[in-house]
Amino acid sequence: MNYTLDFTPVIEGMPNLLTACLGTFMLAISGMLLATVIGIGGVVLRTSKIKLLRWLVIGFVELIRNTPFLVQIFFIYFALPLAGIRLDPTPTAIIALGINGGAYAIEIIRGGVQSISKGQMEAGLALGLHKAQVFRLIILKPALRAIFPSLTSQFVLLTLTTSIASAISAYELTSVSQRIESDSFRSFEVYFTVTAFYLVISWLMMRLFAFFSARYFAYPVK
Amino acid sequence: MGQDEFFFLLMGLKWTVALSAIGFVCGCVAGLGIALARTSGVPLVERITAGYIALFQGTPLLMQLFVVYYGLALVGIKVDAWAAVSVGLTLHASAYLGEIWRGAIEAVPRGQTEASKALALGYVSRMKDVVLPQALRISLPATIGFLVQLIKGTSLASIVGFTELTRAGNIISNQIFQPLTVFGIVGILYFVMCCPLTIYGAHLERKFAASVR
Amino acid sequence: MSDISTTKATADAMISMTGVAKWYGAFQALNDINISVRKGEKIVLCGPSGSGKSTLIRCINHLEAYQQGEIRVGGILLGHQAKSIDAVRREVGMVFQQFNLFPHLTVLQNCMLAPMRALGLGKAEAEGRARQLLERVKIAEQAEKYPAQLSGGQQQRVAIARALCMRPQVMLFDEPTSALDPEMVKEVLDTMIDLAREGMTMICVTHEMGFARQVADRVIFMASGAIVEEAPPAEFFSDPKHERTRKFLGEILGRH
């Protein structure tokens, strides 16, 4: 082997890479928030009395789940300007991530609401609480707890998916690393280091969720 | 978009199918090894495989493809883009399938292993004849779910520079300047591949849930 | 508000059901139910599974809607509008087969939730009330635990205390001991017997015939959504009038 590893470009690019990590975090967190909003809204529509709305949600979920994110983000990237919406790549990526994550969130949240037994609802009503109170005080927390593990893994996956946003040059870790790579030709060194960064990012994300879970869902179950 | 362009997309589709098949088949073989190692009961082996799985589940597939692509070149193995991507997808699949099957093996009731031991079955027979057939059944919906994920994942080969369906779409889109039409069709082609699998997986899951009850 | 008023005919009845009928699609779950329960009376409802006894008591607090007839609770006409449903639910406590304690709240919080949120009690008052009633069901020392940390019998006693915290005029029990391990049935029945002695108006769906003999003023036997027979327990057990009642008693008593 006549190749010697040289991490100099990586070390020189370190400030840029570390800032780009924040970009990745920002992208992931914004995407998750949007996905949560879409998820909750979708579940409400999914249980609506109007058949057409229910089918629209089902169609949306299946369309997103059965096509690659890369194709979705390209499509949105080209479709938004045609709809008269001019956005920078980063906000475009957030929208694409939110839509993608939202489709999965719909299915997960729906499962959570279904997992709460009818008896809990009835016990609340029998105690004279209103439907909205029952949902807020009794159903919500156990439902969130039930779906938290799947929501966590889905959102960690969403965090990793942000790297694909580099395809439209959104500001995040992968696109910054590609720039350093194309300037230095130290491809392996750059990507090896960045892979390690992602490992730390997804680990941090998991810790964040675990912290949240331990704080808010710390009640014993059988 | 004309017939030639569409034909070009279908050529890309062919490679997407090929990549998915290679990644899935090789990933299954390697993944079985990972799952068995992960449940071997040997602490060191279990630790190493757990680390392997965490590594692949904690990093983006795109980075995995980059590292394998440039890493292979680094150790002096000159391969085409498709071979490098195949290796990357195989490693990726082995980790995910290994984890899915670990869960399935552990979901087989302990009594099954105990009964096999009491019948004097050795490790190989215990696994091959008793545990794995049941685990496979349990894991089938998740395995199919991962196959869908893998098919979608092959689209990242386009970023490494390999012309499969998505890159074919990129090329055509740049030629005819109708990105929405092109990516719409590309999306539909993926959908046609993935949706039947998704439906089948959901069907199996329901069937399994009903039989457990 | 003329519908939430006391009429002479029902003034002394805590609960009255007249001509109540209910359908699930084409299936008739309740057929012309007429019951009148005086204040302080204890009723045991029994019958084979699917006879409509659970449906009947679930109509009394409108967990199930009924389509025909009239239900009055404490003089309040139970219509289908939210106002009368709320008014009735504040007067009627219910204990479920599966306890239905809220898993994310402690025992104490389970008991304080509805008094605070549905009655608007202050925290201190709700807590005082909760602790007092937990004391009464002999489980005060478990107040800070979560439901999952208690045995089934303890959970059911908490569920009784939780319902009592609303100071209801009527208590409904829907097979309260059916989900319990045999050794825990007694502690729950004892709690119910204490409650009966204190003069609570109670309707219990149960197959515990010993309990029926000991506390019930009347036993009502249902089959196929209708009331077949009702009598004081002594008469009900020694001299059942209907063939279906005899068959049912033979099965249920023969089992013990």
CSV table of C-alpha atoms in Angstrom, one decimal, chain A residues 1 3 5 59 62-71 74-76 78-79 82 104 156-157 159-161 163-164 166-167 173-174 177-178 181 187-192 194-196 198-200 202-203 206, chain B residues 54-64 66-68 70-72 74-76 96 148-149 151-153 155-156 158-159 166 170 173-174 179-181 183-184 186-188 190-192 194-196 198-199:
chain,number,residue,atom,x,y,z
A,1,MET,CA,0.0,0.0,0.0
A,3,TYR,CA,-1.3,5.5,0.3
A,5,LEU,CA,-3.6,8.7,5.4
A,59,GLY,CA,-52.8,7.8,0.2
A,62,GLU,CA,-48.4,5.2,1.5
A,63,LEU,CA,-47.0,7.5,-1.2
A,64,ILE,CA,-44.3,8.8,1.2
A,65,ARG,CA,-43.5,5.5,2.7
A,66,ASN,CA,-43.0,3.8,-0.6
A,67,THR,CA,-40.7,6.3,-2.4
A,68,PRO,CA,-37.1,7.3,-1.6
A,69,PHE,CA,-36.5,10.5,0.3
A,70,LEU,CA,-34.1,11.6,-2.4
A,71,VAL,CA,-36.8,11.5,-5.0
A,74,PHE,CA,-35.9,16.6,-5.6
A,75,PHE,CA,-39.6,16.7,-6.4
A,76,ILE,CA,-40.3,19.3,-3.7
A,78,PHE,CA,-38.6,21.7,-8.2
A,79,ALA,CA,-42.3,21.8,-7.3
A,82,LEU,CA,-43.6,26.2,-9.7
A,104,TYR,CA,-44.4,7.9,9.5
A,156,VAL,CA,-33.1,9.2,14.9
A,157,LEU,CA,-33.7,7.8,11.4
A,159,THR,CA,-31.7,12.8,11.8
A,160,LEU,CA,-29.6,10.4,9.6
A,161,THR,CA,-31.8,11.3,6.6
A,163,SER,CA,-27.6,13.9,5.1
A,164,ILE,CA,-29.6,13.3,1.9
A,166,SER,CA,-27.0,17.6,0.7
A,167,ALA,CA,-28.4,16.6,-2.7
A,173,LEU,CA,-22.8,18.2,7.8
A,174,THR,CA,-22.7,16.1,4.6
A,177,SER,CA,-17.9,17.6,4.1
A,178,GLN,CA,-18.4,17.2,0.4
A,181,GLU,CA,-13.6,16.6,0.1
A,187,SER,CA,-12.2,11.5,0.5
A,188,PHE,CA,-11.8,8.6,2.9
A,189,GLU,CA,-10.4,10.8,5.7
A,190,VAL,CA,-13.2,13.3,5.4
A,191,TYR,CA,-16.0,10.8,5.2
A,192,PHE,CA,-14.5,8.6,7.9
A,194,VAL,CA,-17.9,12.8,9.4
A,195,THR,CA,-19.3,9.3,9.9
A,196,ALA,CA,-17.9,9.4,13.4
A,198,TYR,CA,-22.9,11.3,12.8
A,199,LEU,CA,-22.5,8.5,15.3
A,200,VAL,CA,-22.1,11.1,18.0
A,202,SER,CA,-27.4,10.1,16.6
A,203,TRP,CA,-26.2,9.0,20.0
A,206,MET,CA,-31.1,9.2,21.5
B,54,ALA,CA,-25.0,0.3,16.5
B,55,LEU,CA,-22.4,1.7,14.0
B,56,PHE,CA,-24.6,1.0,11.0
B,57,GLN,CA,-27.8,2.1,12.7
B,58,GLY,CA,-26.2,5.3,14.0
B,59,THR,CA,-24.8,6.7,10.7
B,60,PRO,CA,-26.4,7.7,7.5
B,61,LEU,CA,-26.4,5.1,4.7
B,62,LEU,CA,-25.0,7.8,2.4
B,63,MET,CA,-21.9,8.1,4.6
B,64,GLN,CA,-21.6,4.3,4.7
B,66,PHE,CA,-19.0,6.9,0.8
B,67,VAL,CA,-16.7,5.3,3.3
B,68,VAL,CA,-16.9,1.9,1.6
B,70,TYR,CA,-13.3,5.3,-1.0
B,71,GLY,CA,-12.2,2.8,1.6
B,72,LEU,CA,-12.0,-0.1,-0.9
B,74,LEU,CA,-7.7,2.9,-0.3
B,75,VAL,CA,-6.8,-0.7,0.5
B,76,GLY,CA,-6.0,-1.2,-3.1
B,96,TYR,CA,-30.3,-4.1,10.2
B,148,VAL,CA,-38.7,-1.7,1.2
B,149,GLN,CA,-36.2,0.5,3.1
B,151,ILE,CA,-35.0,-0.5,-2.2
B,152,LYS,CA,-35.4,3.1,-1.4
B,153,GLY,CA,-31.9,3.2,-0.1
B,155,SER,CA,-31.4,5.6,-4.7
B,156,LEU,CA,-28.3,6.9,-2.8
B,158,SER,CA,-26.9,7.9,-7.5
B,159,ILE,CA,-25.0,10.3,-5.3
B,166,THR,CA,-32.8,8.1,-9.5
B,170,ASN,CA,-31.5,13.2,-12.8
B,173,SER,CA,-34.4,15.8,-16.1
B,174,ASN,CA,-31.3,17.8,-17.0
B,179,PRO,CA,-38.1,17.8,-13.5
B,180,LEU,CA,-41.6,17.3,-12.1
B,181,THR,CA,-42.7,14.9,-14.8
B,183,PHE,CA,-39.3,12.7,-10.8
B,184,GLY,CA,-43.0,12.0,-10.7
B,186,VAL,CA,-39.4,7.9,-11.0
B,187,GLY,CA,-41.5,8.2,-7.8
B,188,ILE,CA,-44.2,6.1,-9.4
B,190,TYR,CA,-40.4,3.2,-6.9
B,191,PHE,CA,-44.0,3.1,-5.6
B,192,VAL,CA,-44.9,0.3,-7.9
B,194,CYS,CA,-42.4,-1.0,-2.9
B,195,CYS,CA,-46.2,-0.7,-2.3
B,196,PRO,CA,-47.0,-4.4,-3.0
B,198,THR,CA,-45.6,-2.9,2.1
B,199,ILE,CA,-49.1,-4.3,1.7
